[in-house]
Short mmCIF file of C-alpha atoms and ligand atoms in Angstrom, two decimals:
data_model
loop_
_atom_site.label_atom_id
_atom_site.label_comp_id
_atom_site.label_asym_id
_atom_site.label_seq_id
_atom_site.Cartn_x
_atom_site.Cartn_y
_atom_site.Cartn_z
CA MET A 1 6.38 -7.54 2.81
CA ARG A 2 3.89 -9.53 4.94
CA GLU A 3 1.43 -11.70 3.10
CA TYR A 4 -2.15 -12.60 4.09
CA ASP A 5 -5.01 -14.45 2.49
CA VAL A 6 -7.60 -11.80 3.42
CA VAL A 7 -7.14 -8.40 4.97
CA ILE A 8 -10.12 -6.49 6.27
CA ILE A 9 -9.82 -2.72 6.31
CA GLY A 10 -11.97 -1.27 9.13
CA GLY A 11 -12.97 -2.96 12.36
CA GLY A 12 -16.60 -1.77 12.58
CA PRO A 13 -19.55 -4.08 12.54
CA ALA A 14 -18.99 -4.74 8.84
CA GLY A 15 -15.37 -5.69 9.16
CA LEU A 16 -16.00 -7.79 12.32
CA ALA A 17 -18.74 -9.83 10.65
CA ALA A 18 -16.71 -10.24 7.34
CA ALA A 19 -13.67 -11.48 9.35
CA ILE A 20 -15.73 -13.92 11.36
CA SER A 21 -17.21 -15.27 8.24
CA VAL A 22 -13.84 -15.68 6.45
CA LYS A 23 -12.50 -17.54 9.52
CA GLU A 24 -15.69 -19.76 9.69
CA GLU A 25 -14.92 -20.72 6.09
CA GLY A 26 -11.66 -22.18 7.23
CA ILE A 27 -9.22 -19.33 6.13
CA ASP A 28 -6.93 -18.55 9.01
CA ASN A 29 -4.36 -16.29 7.48
CA ILE A 30 -6.38 -13.05 7.90
CA LEU A 31 -5.90 -9.62 9.49
CA ILE A 32 -8.18 -6.76 10.51
CA LEU A 33 -6.72 -3.17 10.28
CA GLU A 34 -8.49 -0.54 12.44
CA ARG A 35 -7.35 3.07 12.83
CA GLU A 36 -9.14 3.61 16.21
CA ASN A 37 -7.85 2.37 19.53
CA GLN A 38 -10.81 -0.15 19.77
CA LEU A 39 -12.86 -2.32 17.52
CA GLY A 40 -16.54 -1.66 17.04
CA GLY A 41 -16.60 1.30 14.73
CA ILE A 42 -19.28 4.00 15.04
CA LEU A 43 -21.42 1.71 17.29
CA ASN A 44 -19.13 2.66 20.24
CA GLN A 45 -20.74 6.12 20.36
CA CYS A 46 -24.30 4.89 19.76
CA ILE A 47 -25.28 4.20 23.32
CA HIS A 48 -29.05 4.27 22.55
CA ASN A 49 -30.91 1.04 22.13
CA GLY A 50 -32.52 -0.34 18.85
CA PHE A 51 -29.69 -2.42 17.60
CA GLY A 52 -29.85 -6.22 16.94
CA LEU A 53 -33.66 -6.69 16.67
CA HIS A 54 -33.20 -8.79 13.64
CA VAL A 55 -29.81 -10.59 14.31
CA PHE A 56 -30.24 -11.30 17.95
CA LYS A 57 -34.10 -10.77 18.38
CA GLU A 58 -33.09 -8.49 21.24
CA GLU A 59 -32.87 -4.76 21.66
CA LEU A 60 -29.26 -3.87 22.33
CA THR A 61 -27.29 -0.71 22.54
CA GLY A 62 -24.65 0.06 19.98
CA PRO A 63 -21.67 -0.88 22.20
CA GLU A 64 -23.46 -4.19 23.32
CA TYR A 65 -24.06 -5.15 19.75
CA ALA A 66 -20.45 -4.50 18.79
CA GLN A 67 -19.18 -6.27 21.80
CA ARG A 68 -20.90 -9.65 20.83
CA PHE A 69 -18.89 -9.55 17.57
CA ILE A 70 -15.59 -8.35 19.23
CA ASP A 71 -15.87 -11.27 21.72
CA LYS A 72 -16.33 -13.69 18.83
CA VAL A 73 -13.26 -12.18 16.97
CA LYS A 74 -11.30 -12.69 20.19
CA ASP A 75 -12.63 -16.21 20.82
CA MET A 76 -11.78 -17.20 17.25
CA ASN A 77 -8.23 -15.75 17.59
CA ILE A 78 -8.69 -13.47 14.59
CA PRO A 79 -5.72 -11.24 14.48
CA TYR A 80 -6.13 -7.44 14.44
CA LYS A 81 -4.11 -4.34 14.61
CA LEU A 82 -5.51 -1.26 16.34
CA ASN A 83 -4.30 2.38 15.99
CA THR A 84 -3.30 1.32 12.52
CA MET A 85 -4.35 3.64 9.69
CA VAL A 86 -4.44 2.32 6.08
CA LEU A 87 -2.86 5.00 3.90
CA ASP A 88 -2.77 3.50 0.55
CA LEU A 89 -4.09 0.52 -1.34
CA ASN A 90 -3.42 -0.45 -5.01
CA LYS A 91 -5.21 -2.78 -7.48
CA ASP A 92 -2.45 -5.40 -6.88
CA LYS A 93 -3.80 -5.60 -3.37
CA ILE A 94 -0.77 -4.14 -1.69
CA ILE A 95 -1.73 -2.20 1.39
CA THR A 96 0.34 0.52 3.13
CA ALA A 97 -0.57 1.26 6.60
CA VAL A 98 1.04 3.06 9.60
CA ASN A 99 1.05 2.67 13.33
CA GLU A 100 3.18 4.01 16.23
CA GLU A 101 5.07 0.70 17.07
CA GLU A 102 5.87 -0.56 13.61
CA GLY A 103 5.92 2.66 11.51
CA ILE A 104 5.05 2.11 7.87
CA ILE A 105 3.93 -1.48 7.13
CA GLU A 106 3.45 -3.02 3.68
CA ILE A 107 1.08 -5.88 3.35
CA LYS A 108 0.20 -8.05 0.33
CA ALA A 109 -3.20 -9.73 0.34
CA LYS A 110 -4.89 -12.29 -1.89
CA SER A 111 -8.21 -10.72 -1.10
CA ILE A 112 -9.26 -7.49 0.52
CA ILE A 113 -12.58 -6.55 2.21
CA LEU A 114 -13.25 -2.85 2.22
CA SER A 115 -15.23 -1.97 5.34
CA MET A 116 -14.18 1.57 6.12
CA GLY A 117 -17.69 2.85 6.96
CA CYS A 118 -18.74 6.41 6.01
CA ARG A 119 -18.20 10.07 7.03
CA GLU A 120 -20.56 12.98 7.64
CA ARG A 121 -21.05 15.84 5.20
CA PRO A 122 -19.74 18.98 6.91
CA ARG A 123 -20.92 22.61 6.69
CA GLY A 124 -18.67 23.31 3.67
CA ALA A 125 -20.60 20.69 1.63
CA ILE A 126 -23.84 22.57 1.87
CA ASN A 127 -22.67 26.19 1.86
CA ILE A 128 -24.83 27.66 4.62
CA PRO A 129 -24.24 31.41 4.58
CA GLY A 130 -23.41 33.30 7.77
CA SER A 131 -20.47 33.78 10.09
CA ARG A 132 -17.95 31.14 10.90
CA CYS A 133 -18.39 31.13 14.60
CA ALA A 134 -17.95 28.30 17.16
CA GLY A 135 -20.97 26.12 17.97
CA ILE A 136 -21.59 24.35 14.59
CA TYR A 137 -20.91 20.60 14.79
CA THR A 138 -21.91 17.60 12.76
CA ALA A 139 -24.33 15.47 14.73
CA GLY A 140 -21.98 12.50 14.85
CA SER A 141 -19.19 14.76 16.36
CA ALA A 142 -21.68 16.05 18.90
CA GLN A 143 -22.62 12.46 19.71
CA LYS A 144 -19.10 11.48 20.32
CA PHE A 145 -18.50 14.55 22.61
CA VAL A 146 -21.61 13.70 24.66
CA ASN A 147 -21.48 9.92 24.76
CA VAL A 148 -17.69 9.25 24.74
CA GLU A 149 -15.85 12.35 25.90
CA GLY A 150 -18.48 13.70 28.29
CA TYR A 151 -18.76 17.19 26.94
CA MET A 152 -22.05 19.07 26.20
CA PRO A 153 -21.68 21.00 22.95
CA GLY A 154 -24.34 23.52 23.81
CA LYS A 155 -27.68 24.34 25.66
CA GLU A 156 -29.99 25.64 22.98
CA VAL A 157 -29.88 23.63 19.81
CA VAL A 158 -31.26 23.68 16.20
CA ILE A 159 -30.65 20.60 14.11
CA LEU A 160 -30.46 20.77 10.36
CA GLY A 161 -31.37 17.38 8.78
CA SER A 162 -33.74 14.81 9.90
CA GLY A 163 -31.84 11.64 9.01
CA ASP A 164 -31.47 9.07 11.83
CA ILE A 165 -28.42 10.79 13.38
CA GLY A 166 -30.11 14.11 13.52
CA LEU A 167 -33.16 12.50 15.21
CA ILE A 168 -31.14 10.45 17.69
CA MET A 169 -29.19 13.57 18.70
CA ALA A 170 -32.34 15.59 19.19
CA ARG A 171 -33.35 13.06 21.95
CA ARG A 172 -29.89 12.74 23.31
CA MET A 173 -29.33 16.44 23.67
CA THR A 174 -32.78 16.85 25.27
CA LEU A 175 -32.03 13.99 27.86
CA GLU A 176 -28.79 15.63 28.73
CA GLY A 177 -30.67 18.95 29.52
CA ALA A 178 -30.41 20.98 26.37
CA LYS A 179 -33.46 22.61 24.71
CA VAL A 180 -33.76 21.44 21.11
CA LYS A 181 -35.78 24.19 19.46
CA ALA A 182 -36.34 22.59 16.09
CA VAL A 183 -35.25 19.94 13.60
CA VAL A 184 -35.17 21.56 10.25
CA GLU A 185 -35.52 19.39 7.07
CA LEU A 186 -35.09 20.63 3.47
CA LEU A 187 -37.19 17.78 2.06
CA PRO A 188 -40.96 17.39 2.52
CA TYR A 189 -40.33 14.17 4.48
CA SER A 190 -37.84 12.97 6.97
CA SER A 191 -35.09 10.67 5.67
CA GLY A 192 -34.90 8.87 9.05
CA LEU A 193 -36.69 5.69 10.27
CA LYS A 194 -40.36 6.20 11.31
CA ARG A 195 -39.58 4.69 14.71
CA ASN A 196 -36.93 7.39 15.39
CA ILE A 197 -39.36 10.21 14.43
CA VAL A 198 -41.81 8.87 16.92
CA GLN A 199 -39.37 7.95 19.73
CA CYS A 200 -36.84 10.93 19.38
CA LEU A 201 -39.06 13.89 18.32
CA ASP A 202 -42.75 13.23 18.99
CA ASP A 203 -42.21 11.80 22.42
CA PHE A 204 -40.21 14.96 23.43
CA GLU A 205 -42.47 17.41 21.47
CA ILE A 206 -39.55 18.60 19.40
CA PRO A 207 -40.99 20.30 16.30
CA LEU A 208 -40.00 18.92 12.86
CA LYS A 209 -39.95 21.65 10.28
CA LEU A 210 -40.29 19.97 6.93
CA SER A 211 -39.50 21.81 3.69
CA HIS A 212 -37.39 24.30 5.66
CA THR A 213 -33.71 25.11 5.60
CA VAL A 214 -31.16 27.31 7.53
CA THR A 215 -30.50 30.52 5.57
CA ASP A 216 -28.20 32.32 7.90
CA ILE A 217 -26.07 31.77 10.97
CA LYS A 218 -25.59 34.75 13.37
CA GLY A 219 -22.82 35.14 15.96
CA LYS A 220 -19.34 36.45 16.28
CA GLU A 221 -17.43 34.14 18.58
CA ARG A 222 -20.25 31.74 19.19
CA VAL A 223 -23.56 30.97 17.39
CA GLU A 224 -26.24 33.32 18.68
CA GLY A 225 -29.08 32.23 16.39
CA VAL A 226 -30.01 30.91 13.03
CA THR A 227 -32.53 31.99 10.47
CA ILE A 228 -34.76 29.33 8.90
CA ALA A 229 -37.06 29.65 5.99
CA GLU A 230 -39.52 27.55 4.09
CA VAL A 231 -38.55 26.13 0.70
CA GLY A 232 -40.72 25.48 -2.35
CA LYS A 233 -40.92 22.26 -4.53
CA ASP A 234 -37.84 23.48 -6.33
CA ARG A 235 -36.06 23.57 -2.91
CA LYS A 236 -35.58 27.34 -3.23
CA VAL A 237 -36.28 29.61 -0.30
CA ILE A 238 -39.76 31.25 -0.24
CA LYS A 239 -39.19 34.95 0.51
CA GLY A 240 -41.06 36.23 3.55
CA THR A 241 -41.15 32.93 5.50
CA GLU A 242 -37.89 33.64 7.37
CA GLU A 243 -37.98 32.93 11.09
CA TYR A 244 -35.12 33.75 13.51
CA ILE A 245 -34.35 31.12 16.24
CA PRO A 246 -32.03 32.15 18.99
CA CYS A 247 -29.66 29.27 19.91
CA ASP A 248 -26.04 28.61 20.77
CA THR A 249 -25.50 25.44 18.75
CA LEU A 250 -26.30 24.18 15.20
CA LEU A 251 -25.91 20.51 14.68
CA LEU A 252 -25.68 19.34 11.00
CA SER A 253 -27.08 15.91 10.01
CA VAL A 254 -27.04 16.48 6.30
CA GLY A 255 -25.94 13.21 4.92
CA LEU A 256 -23.29 10.50 4.96
CA LEU A 257 -20.71 9.77 2.39
CA PRO A 258 -19.11 6.33 2.02
CA GLU A 259 -15.39 6.54 2.89
CA ASN A 260 -13.85 5.57 -0.40
CA GLU A 261 -10.54 7.36 -0.86
CA LEU A 262 -8.73 4.00 -0.54
CA SER A 263 -11.06 2.36 -3.01
CA ARG A 264 -10.36 5.16 -5.56
CA LYS A 265 -6.61 4.55 -5.16
CA ALA A 266 -7.23 0.81 -5.90
CA GLU A 267 -9.10 1.90 -9.09
CA VAL A 268 -12.35 0.44 -7.75
CA LYS A 269 -15.30 1.81 -9.80
CA LEU A 270 -17.73 3.87 -7.62
CA SER A 271 -21.37 4.49 -8.12
CA ASN A 272 -22.51 8.06 -8.63
CA ILE A 273 -25.63 7.50 -6.59
CA THR A 274 -24.43 5.43 -3.59
CA GLY A 275 -20.87 6.82 -3.50
CA GLY A 276 -19.76 3.27 -2.89
CA PRO A 277 -18.28 0.64 -5.03
CA VAL A 278 -20.20 -0.96 -7.86
CA VAL A 279 -20.44 -4.64 -6.88
CA ASP A 280 -21.78 -7.98 -8.14
CA GLU A 281 -23.72 -10.73 -6.32
CA SER A 282 -20.55 -11.66 -4.41
CA LEU A 283 -20.03 -8.02 -3.33
CA GLU A 284 -16.92 -8.14 -5.36
CA THR A 285 -15.80 -4.85 -7.06
CA ASN A 286 -14.42 -4.45 -10.53
CA VAL A 287 -11.00 -5.21 -9.13
CA ASN A 288 -10.76 -9.04 -8.78
CA GLY A 289 -10.55 -10.09 -5.14
CA ILE A 290 -11.51 -6.72 -3.60
CA PHE A 291 -14.87 -6.90 -1.85
CA ALA A 292 -17.00 -4.22 0.02
CA CYS A 293 -19.52 -4.28 2.72
CA GLY A 294 -21.37 -2.04 5.19
CA ASN A 295 -21.53 1.68 5.00
CA VAL A 296 -18.50 1.94 2.65
CA LEU A 297 -20.67 0.18 0.08
CA HIS A 298 -23.96 2.08 0.69
CA VAL A 299 -25.29 3.87 3.76
CA HIS A 300 -27.47 1.40 5.82
CA ASP A 301 -30.29 2.29 8.13
CA LEU A 302 -29.86 -0.85 10.34
CA VAL A 303 -26.70 -2.47 11.58
CA ASP A 304 -28.40 -5.85 11.31
CA ASN A 305 -28.39 -5.40 7.51
CA VAL A 306 -24.68 -4.47 7.67
CA THR A 307 -24.05 -7.68 9.48
CA ALA A 308 -25.96 -9.89 6.94
CA GLU A 309 -24.27 -8.29 4.07
CA SER A 310 -20.85 -8.50 5.63
CA LEU A 311 -21.08 -12.19 6.49
CA ASN A 312 -21.88 -12.68 2.80
CA ALA A 313 -18.79 -10.64 1.71
CA GLY A 314 -16.59 -12.65 4.05
CA LYS A 315 -17.90 -15.96 2.58
CA ASN A 316 -17.29 -14.75 -0.95
CA ALA A 317 -13.86 -13.56 -0.25
CA ALA A 318 -12.95 -17.03 1.19
CA LYS A 319 -14.47 -18.59 -1.93
CA TYR A 320 -12.25 -16.28 -4.02
CA VAL A 321 -9.10 -17.29 -2.13
CA ARG A 322 -9.96 -20.97 -2.65
CA GLY A 323 -10.42 -20.24 -6.36
CA GLU A 324 -14.12 -21.21 -6.27
CA SER A 325 -15.68 -18.08 -7.53
CA PHE A 326 -17.12 -18.13 -11.09
CA LYS A 327 -16.71 -15.35 -13.70
CA GLY A 328 -19.48 -15.63 -16.26
CA ASN A 329 -21.99 -13.45 -18.00
CA LYS A 330 -23.39 -10.94 -15.60
CA ILE A 331 -26.97 -9.66 -15.64
CA GLU A 332 -27.29 -5.88 -15.04
CA VAL A 333 -29.69 -4.81 -12.31
CA LEU A 334 -31.32 -1.50 -13.24
CA ALA A 335 -33.03 0.89 -10.84
CA VAL A 336 -35.64 2.96 -12.63
CA ASP A 337 -38.97 4.73 -12.01
CA GLY A 338 -38.71 5.79 -8.30
CA ILE A 339 -35.80 3.45 -7.30
CA ARG A 340 -32.64 5.32 -6.61
CA TYR A 341 -30.08 2.54 -6.73
CA THR A 342 -29.72 -1.18 -6.10
CA VAL A 343 -26.90 -3.19 -4.50
CA PRO A 344 -25.62 -5.26 -6.15
CA GLN A 345 -25.68 -3.67 -9.60
CA PHE A 346 -24.77 -6.94 -11.37
CA ILE A 347 -25.67 -10.62 -10.80
CA ASN A 348 -23.88 -13.59 -12.05
CA PRO A 349 -26.45 -16.38 -11.40
CA GLU A 350 -23.68 -19.06 -11.30
CA ASN A 351 -22.45 -17.61 -7.98
CA VAL A 352 -25.93 -17.55 -6.35
CA GLU A 353 -26.30 -20.57 -4.10
CA LYS A 354 -30.01 -20.46 -2.91
CA SER A 355 -31.03 -16.82 -3.28
CA ILE A 356 -29.68 -13.29 -3.33
CA ASP A 357 -31.07 -10.20 -1.56
CA VAL A 358 -31.04 -7.11 -3.82
CA ARG A 359 -31.18 -4.02 -1.50
CA PHE A 360 -32.42 -0.69 -2.68
CA ARG A 361 -33.84 2.67 -1.72
CA VAL A 362 -36.65 4.69 -3.22
CA GLY A 363 -36.02 8.27 -4.20
CA ASP A 364 -39.39 9.71 -2.89
CA VAL A 365 -42.31 8.82 -0.67
CA PHE A 366 -44.77 6.37 -2.35
CA LYS A 367 -48.14 5.33 -0.84
CA ASP A 368 -50.14 2.28 -1.91
CA SER A 369 -47.82 1.27 -4.71
CA PHE A 370 -46.04 -1.87 -5.90
CA ILE A 371 -42.33 -2.87 -6.23
CA SER A 372 -42.06 -4.73 -9.53
CA VAL A 373 -39.14 -6.81 -10.77
CA TYR A 374 -38.74 -7.46 -14.54
CA PHE A 375 -36.59 -10.05 -16.13
CA ASP A 376 -35.98 -8.26 -19.42
CA ASP A 377 -39.65 -7.53 -20.36
CA VAL A 378 -41.34 -10.07 -18.17
CA ARG A 379 -42.72 -8.92 -14.84
CA GLU A 380 -41.86 -11.62 -12.26
CA MET A 381 -42.57 -9.97 -8.96
CA HIS A 382 -45.23 -7.35 -8.01
CA ILE A 383 -45.25 -6.58 -4.32
CA LYS A 384 -47.80 -4.39 -2.70
CA LYS A 385 -46.31 -1.65 -0.47
CA ARG A 386 -48.48 0.55 1.74
CA ILE A 387 -45.62 3.04 2.07
CA LEU A 388 -42.10 3.39 0.73
CA THR A 389 -39.81 6.13 2.01
CA PRO A 390 -36.21 6.96 1.13
CA GLY A 391 -35.25 6.50 4.78
CA GLU A 392 -36.05 2.79 4.82
CA MET A 393 -33.88 0.40 2.98
CA GLU A 394 -35.87 -2.21 1.00
CA LYS A 395 -35.00 -5.57 -0.48
CA VAL A 396 -36.25 -8.19 -2.91
CA LYS A 397 -35.11 -11.87 -2.71
CA LEU A 398 -34.24 -13.40 -5.99
CA THR A 399 -33.97 -17.18 -5.78
CA ARG A 400 -31.59 -19.25 -7.91
CA GLY A 401 -34.62 -21.04 -9.33
CA LEU A 402 -36.00 -17.64 -10.65
CA LEU A 403 -32.65 -16.78 -12.06
CA ASP A 404 -32.36 -20.10 -13.78
CA LYS A 405 -35.85 -19.56 -15.42
CA TYR A 406 -34.28 -16.81 -17.52
CA PRO A 407 -30.90 -18.21 -18.73
CA ASN A 408 -30.55 -15.47 -21.45
CA CYS A 409 -31.72 -12.56 -19.38
CA LYS A 410 -29.73 -9.40 -19.96
CA ARG A 411 -31.33 -7.07 -17.44
CA ILE A 412 -33.27 -7.21 -14.23
CA THR A 413 -35.19 -3.96 -13.73
CA ILE A 414 -36.63 -2.91 -10.37
CA LYS A 415 -39.27 -0.10 -10.39
CA VAL A 416 -42.07 1.44 -8.43
CA GLU A 417 -45.43 1.03 -10.06
CA GLY A 418 -48.79 2.63 -9.22
CA LYS A 419 -50.83 -0.51 -9.96
C1 FAD B 501 -25.76 8.26 15.15
C2 FAD B 501 -26.08 6.86 14.53
C3 FAD B 501 -27.15 6.23 15.04
C4 FAD B 501 -27.37 4.95 14.48
N1 FAD B 501 -28.47 4.25 15.11
C5 FAD B 501 -28.78 3.06 14.71
C6 FAD B 501 -29.74 2.24 15.31
O1 FAD B 501 -30.46 2.73 16.11
N2 FAD B 501 -29.99 0.93 14.89
C7 FAD B 501 -29.10 0.45 13.97
O2 FAD B 501 -29.25 -0.80 13.64
N3 FAD B 501 -28.17 1.15 13.30
C8 FAD B 501 -27.88 2.43 13.65
N4 FAD B 501 -26.84 3.06 13.13
C9 FAD B 501 -26.17 2.45 11.94
C10 FAD B 501 -25.03 1.59 12.23
O3 FAD B 501 -24.25 2.12 13.34
C11 FAD B 501 -24.12 1.52 11.07
O4 FAD B 501 -24.84 1.09 10.04
C12 FAD B 501 -22.86 0.62 11.18
O5 FAD B 501 -22.09 1.03 12.35
C13 FAD B 501 -22.00 0.61 9.99
O6 FAD B 501 -20.94 -0.31 10.11
P1 FAD B 501 -19.55 -0.15 9.27
O7 FAD B 501 -18.65 -1.31 9.82
O8 FAD B 501 -19.92 -0.22 7.84
O9 FAD B 501 -18.98 1.31 9.63
P2 FAD B 501 -18.32 1.87 10.88
O10 FAD B 501 -19.10 1.47 12.14
O11 FAD B 501 -18.17 3.35 10.58
O12 FAD B 501 -16.92 1.27 10.91
C14 FAD B 501 -15.85 1.54 9.97
C15 FAD B 501 -14.53 1.36 10.67
O13 FAD B 501 -13.52 1.51 9.69
C16 FAD B 501 -12.40 2.21 10.26
N5 FAD B 501 -11.61 2.77 9.35
C17 FAD B 501 -12.04 3.72 8.27
N6 FAD B 501 -10.98 4.03 7.51
C18 FAD B 501 -9.89 3.36 7.92
C19 FAD B 501 -8.54 3.35 7.43
N7 FAD B 501 -8.07 4.06 6.41
N8 FAD B 501 -7.67 2.52 8.14
C20 FAD B 501 -8.18 1.74 9.20
N9 FAD B 501 -9.42 1.75 9.62
C21 FAD B 501 -10.31 2.56 9.02
C22 FAD B 501 -13.11 3.24 11.18
O14 FAD B 501 -12.28 3.78 12.23
C23 FAD B 501 -14.25 2.41 11.68
O15 FAD B 501 -13.92 1.74 12.93
C24 FAD B 501 -26.57 4.39 13.58
C25 FAD B 501 -25.51 5.04 13.10
C26 FAD B 501 -25.18 6.29 13.62
C27 FAD B 501 -23.88 7.06 13.09
#
């Protein structure tokens, strides 16, 4: 069995940044395992711009952003295996992977960084009634067809779901000559970034039908049309509001799920809300030495945030290998009153050098409200927010000084308050 100090599973932006950071910490015996035939992850198919505004202060396309990290991995001689699928992982940190040249490979690692990204929810996950005809794709698959393979999935399109991938694909299909008839969203607000609503829908006069859903798909061989209808506050269809839209393609952008089959096998504890591992300040899971970052941990809106988080995961994995991480009393971080989740869910102040970013998302739209942070019952932060939406990830920075001010703190609570 081959042995490594750190193995990184997944060579997307999270895995690349984590690997670079481990290497920068002076740990050389590392390996990236990637199932695709190239590094870069989902960014390879995201040919639109908008990446890197925070990290590079420039507007890059997805492949350009990824290439900067791929170049660095190559310059630093970080070893990686492509076309290598990790099949199994256990809590003793033994990895089983397979590729064409070597067959089944067994690897033992002192530390593992999970960076497998996420996958799209398919039609089966939302049970849309109607026939099982051709012409129904997830938005990400359609993106790969158009941007990588050079195929057009259809000419007259309805998109269900207004998350960022749905919005980006509305514009992409329009630029490639299709007519996008509507983007239909179950919720009363879009879960995508505001900039994407403006640049991908408003600029192309594509209607966004909020509080609507697809109630039927018509077509024998191929989609011929879909029926949409308005939903009430209870998200149930309001009878009499049905509208038939002829189209040949339905794209589904109805959510992303962190890719955690391997994490489960390693007995990593997962959060019911994020679908990703429960982690502490070091991004370490409940299994000692297994860390997680990027979309496998929680679905990110911006790749820049993925990079920042993953650099941190790499640094902490290196500390673990050097035996420098501290296991002490952990403070629980609670998400209540409008906050859906936080990452991390636990903080051990001893491991926080200068400060720690606690990232979170709200569960609804809030206007003119406050994000409050309580150390037990004491309110320490009260930050005015003009608008908070579930589509935009938020963060609060907790300094080591602030953590040290409450040495006996049991709980840090983050909530939305009206005043
Ligand atoms: C359509 C779309 C539009 C986007 N637009 C923007 C934008 O405008 N701006 C922005 O900042 N961000 C955008 N993003 C978000 C950004 O692309 C992601 O946040 C980022 O790619 C996540 O990085 P990751 O490394 O966690 O996951 P991924 O990029 O998904 O990488 C995960 C990697 O792990 C590999 N892997 C998984 N399982 C295994 C296994 N078992 N064995 C081996 N390898 C495995 C996969 O093949 C993949 O390469 C967009 C995303 C999408 C999908």
